[in-house]
Amino acid sequence: GAGVSQSPSNKVTEKGKDVELRCDPISGHTALYWYRQSLGQGLEFLIYFQGNSAPDKSGLPSDRFSAERTGGSVSTLTIQRTQQEDSAVYLCASSRSGGGGYEQYFGPGTRLTVT
Amino acid sequence: KQEVTQIPAALSVPEGENLVLNCSFTDSAIYNLQWFRQDPGKGLTSLLLIQSSQREQTSGRLNASLDKSSGRSTLYIAASQPGDSATYLCAVRARDDKIIFGKGTRLHILP
């Protein structure tokens, strides 16, 4: 079946604008994860959903970042009042369940550039 | 706080050689450890997942081991090929469900 998809693949925005990134997980996967990969940095865990619930939002870098998931499927990551340091590749992954036993499958990412 | 370290940061080896990539983590209370590869400009591809109760996993030319008590994992690649060139990442799933990645090892296989 289809893998994890993300849109847009590239986004260029002006500083101060809001952006919305979308993730479509693999059908039937109940767990969904968001990460950020900055140039020269490792992957930074942002948030994890089990179903529509995010048990821990402490990984989000600031209160300008928010994420939601509806219907146990699509998730959106919203960044308000974007700053240049928000420029990164945002990766989404899904797994069959949120338990520790399942592999994560990654989407191709959204490259965000804030000018 | 869980930290994941990968050594070396970069590695170049001639084609055909066997090689070992290392991953260490500071807190042994993990659910699992997963190895990924990332090709330039692409997302991550899962290679192997080792549960906390397991010692190793094998897939083709790849073998990953886990020593939870010492906080170490190794990824062994046999008979390396130019197509193995990529960045290899390890990630641990901590008990609070956060997934912590290392910064990766950039592997270059010389034809």
PDB file of C-alpha atoms in Angstrom, chain B:
ATOM      1  CA  LYS B   1      17.973  12.805  29.969  1.00  0.00           C
ATOM      2  CA  GLN B   2      18.529  10.212  27.253  1.00  0.00           C
ATOM      3  CA  GLU B   3      21.386  10.956  24.876  1.00  0.00           C
ATOM      4  CA  VAL B   4      22.359   8.929  21.826  1.00  0.00           C
ATOM      5  CA  THR B   5      25.845   9.063  20.359  1.00  0.00           C
ATOM      6  CA  GLN B   6      27.080   7.568  17.118  1.00  0.00           C
ATOM      7  CA  ILE B   7      30.712   6.943  16.362  1.00  0.00           C
ATOM      8  CA  PRO B   8      32.305   7.516  13.951  1.00  0.00           C
ATOM      9  CA  ALA B   9      30.604  10.559  12.449  1.00  0.00           C
ATOM     10  CA  ALA B  10      31.915   9.563   9.018  1.00  0.00           C
ATOM     11  CA  LEU B  11      33.507   6.478   7.563  1.00  0.00           C
ATOM     12  CA  SER B  12      34.985   5.563   4.178  1.00  0.00           C
ATOM     13  CA  VAL B  13      35.816   1.966   3.364  1.00  0.00           C
ATOM     14  CA  PRO B  14      36.645   0.064   0.168  1.00  0.00           C
ATOM     15  CA  GLU B  15      33.939  -2.007  -1.422  1.00  0.00           C
ATOM     16  CA  GLY B  16      33.718  -5.557  -0.139  1.00  0.00           C
ATOM     17  CA  GLU B  17      34.854  -4.867   3.397  1.00  0.00           C
ATOM     18  CA  ASN B  18      32.847  -5.730   6.478  1.00  0.00           C
ATOM     19  CA  LEU B  19      32.205  -2.792   8.790  1.00  0.00           C
ATOM     20  CA  VAL B  20      30.691  -1.908  12.140  1.00  0.00           C
ATOM     21  CA  LEU B  21      28.800   1.227  13.100  1.00  0.00           C
ATOM     22  CA  ASN B  22      28.400   2.080  16.757  1.00  0.00           C
ATOM     23  CA  CYS B  23      25.568   3.601  18.745  1.00  0.00           C
ATOM     24  CA  SER B  24      25.558   4.294  22.467  1.00  0.00           C
ATOM     25  CA  PHE B  25      22.818   5.589  24.749  1.00  0.00           C
ATOM     26  CA  THR B  26      22.926   6.877  28.303  1.00  0.00           C
ATOM     27  CA  ASP B  27      19.714   5.461  29.792  1.00  0.00           C
ATOM     28  CA  SER B  28      19.145   1.715  29.502  1.00  0.00           C
ATOM     29  CA  ALA B  29      15.400   2.046  30.199  1.00  0.00           C
ATOM     30  CA  ILE B  30      14.298   1.785  26.579  1.00  0.00           C
ATOM     31  CA  TYR B  31      11.506   0.051  24.714  1.00  0.00           C
ATOM     32  CA  ASN B  32      13.499  -0.564  21.574  1.00  0.00           C
ATOM     33  CA  LEU B  33      16.289   0.601  19.312  1.00  0.00           C
ATOM     34  CA  GLN B  34      15.907   1.107  15.598  1.00  0.00           C
ATOM     35  CA  TRP B  35      18.497   1.543  12.845  1.00  0.00           C
ATOM     36  CA  PHE B  36      17.686   3.646   9.779  1.00  0.00           C
ATOM     37  CA  ARG B  37      19.432   4.767   6.653  1.00  0.00           C
ATOM     38  CA  GLN B  38      18.937   8.166   5.081  1.00  0.00           C
ATOM     39  CA  ASP B  39      19.931   8.955   1.529  1.00  0.00           C
ATOM     40  CA  PRO B  40      20.667  12.602   0.618  1.00  0.00           C
ATOM     41  CA  GLY B  41      17.485  14.645   0.338  1.00  0.00           C
ATOM     42  CA  LYS B  42      15.319  11.680   1.230  1.00  0.00           C
ATOM     43  CA  GLY B  43      13.369  10.438   4.210  1.00  0.00           C
ATOM     44  CA  LEU B  44      14.441   7.616   6.488  1.00  0.00           C
ATOM     45  CA  THR B  45      14.256   3.927   5.665  1.00  0.00           C
ATOM     46  CA  SER B  46      13.952   1.489   8.540  1.00  0.00           C
ATOM     47  CA  LEU B  47      16.605  -1.213   8.540  1.00  0.00           C
ATOM     48  CA  LEU B  48      16.240  -3.138  11.783  1.00  0.00           C
ATOM     49  CA  LEU B  49      14.222  -2.848  14.985  1.00  0.00           C
ATOM     50  CA  ILE B  50      15.495  -4.515  18.162  1.00  0.00           C
ATOM     51  CA  GLN B  51      13.156  -4.853  21.128  1.00  0.00           C
ATOM     52  CA  SER B  52      14.598  -4.252  24.578  1.00  0.00           C
ATOM     53  CA  SER B  53      14.326  -7.974  25.344  1.00  0.00           C
ATOM     54  CA  GLN B  54      16.256  -8.981  22.219  1.00  0.00           C
ATOM     55  CA  ARG B  55      19.986  -9.211  21.662  1.00  0.00           C
ATOM     56  CA  GLU B  56      20.162  -8.987  17.882  1.00  0.00           C
ATOM     57  CA  GLN B  57      18.301  -8.810  14.604  1.00  0.00           C
ATOM     58  CA  THR B  58      19.434  -9.791  11.124  1.00  0.00           C
ATOM     59  CA  SER B  59      18.288  -8.787   7.675  1.00  0.00           C
ATOM     60  CA  GLY B  60      20.327  -9.883   4.684  1.00  0.00           C
ATOM     61  CA  ARG B  61      23.835  -8.464   5.005  1.00  0.00           C
ATOM     62  CA  LEU B  62      22.871  -6.430   8.071  1.00  0.00           C
ATOM     63  CA  ASN B  63      23.105  -7.520  11.674  1.00  0.00           C
ATOM     64  CA  ALA B  64      22.282  -5.296  14.616  1.00  0.00           C
ATOM     65  CA  SER B  65      23.076  -6.139  18.205  1.00  0.00           C
ATOM     66  CA  LEU B  66      21.843  -4.614  21.431  1.00  0.00           C
ATOM     67  CA  ASP B  67      23.510  -4.662  24.840  1.00  0.00           C
ATOM     68  CA  LYS B  68      21.054  -2.732  26.939  1.00  0.00           C
ATOM     69  CA  SER B  69      23.008  -2.971  30.172  1.00  0.00           C
ATOM     70  CA  SER B  70      26.032  -1.270  28.665  1.00  0.00           C
ATOM     71  CA  GLY B  71      23.965   1.107  26.540  1.00  0.00           C
ATOM     72  CA  ARG B  72      25.368  -0.019  23.215  1.00  0.00           C
ATOM     73  CA  SER B  73      24.248  -1.186  19.821  1.00  0.00           C
ATOM     74  CA  THR B  74      26.239  -2.070  16.748  1.00  0.00           C
ATOM     75  CA  LEU B  75      25.218  -2.337  13.120  1.00  0.00           C
ATOM     76  CA  TYR B  76      27.330  -4.800  11.186  1.00  0.00           C
ATOM     77  CA  ILE B  77      27.338  -4.576   7.393  1.00  0.00           C
ATOM     78  CA  ALA B  78      28.874  -7.511   5.570  1.00  0.00           C
ATOM     79  CA  ALA B  79      30.494  -7.341   2.145  1.00  0.00           C
ATOM     80  CA  SER B  80      29.827  -3.627   1.692  1.00  0.00           C
ATOM     81  CA  GLN B  81      28.653  -2.300  -1.667  1.00  0.00           C
ATOM     82  CA  PRO B  82      28.636   1.217  -3.167  1.00  0.00           C
ATOM     83  CA  GLY B  83      24.836   1.213  -2.777  1.00  0.00           C
ATOM     84  CA  ASP B  84      25.315   1.048   0.992  1.00  0.00           C
ATOM     85  CA  SER B  85      26.620   4.624   0.942  1.00  0.00           C
ATOM     86  CA  ALA B  86      24.231   6.689   3.066  1.00  0.00           C
ATOM     87  CA  THR B  87      23.860   8.149   6.528  1.00  0.00           C
ATOM     88  CA  TYR B  88      23.002   5.548   9.147  1.00  0.00           C
ATOM     89  CA  LEU B  89      20.986   6.660  12.161  1.00  0.00           C
ATOM     90  CA  CYS B  90      20.105   4.861  15.346  1.00  0.00           C
ATOM     91  CA  ALA B  91      17.177   5.833  17.541  1.00  0.00           C
ATOM     92  CA  VAL B  92      16.009   4.675  20.951  1.00  0.00           C
ATOM     93  CA  ARG B  93      12.461   4.760  22.203  1.00  0.00           C
ATOM     94  CA  ALA B  94      12.544   5.838  25.804  1.00  0.00           C
ATOM     95  CA  ARG B  95      10.018   4.804  28.446  1.00  0.00           C
ATOM     96  CA  ASP B  96       8.266   8.180  28.111  1.00  0.00           C
ATOM     97  CA  ASP B  97       7.646   7.297  24.434  1.00  0.00           C
ATOM     98  CA  LYS B  98      10.049   9.943  23.164  1.00  0.00           C
ATOM     99  CA  ILE B  99      12.299   8.776  20.355  1.00  0.00           C
ATOM    100  CA  ILE B 100      15.844  10.057  20.546  1.00  0.00           C
ATOM    101  CA  PHE B 101      18.090   9.919  17.488  1.00  0.00           C
ATOM    102  CA  GLY B 102      21.840   9.980  17.210  1.00  0.00           C
ATOM    103  CA  LYS B 103      23.415  12.369  14.723  1.00  0.00           C
ATOM    104  CA  GLY B 104      24.316   9.543  12.383  1.00  0.00           C
ATOM    105  CA  THR B 105      27.334   8.034  10.677  1.00  0.00           C
ATOM    106  CA  ARG B 106      27.956   9.105   7.068  1.00  0.00           C
ATOM    107  CA  LEU B 107      29.166   6.016   5.267  1.00  0.00           C
ATOM    108  CA  HIS B 108      30.948   6.122   1.928  1.00  0.00           C
ATOM    109  CA  ILE B 109      31.801   2.880   0.179  1.00  0.00           C
ATOM    110  CA  LEU B 110      34.638   3.327  -2.278  1.00  0.00           C
ATOM    111  CA  PRO B 111      34.176   1.405  -5.556  1.00  0.00           C
TER     112      PRO B 111
END
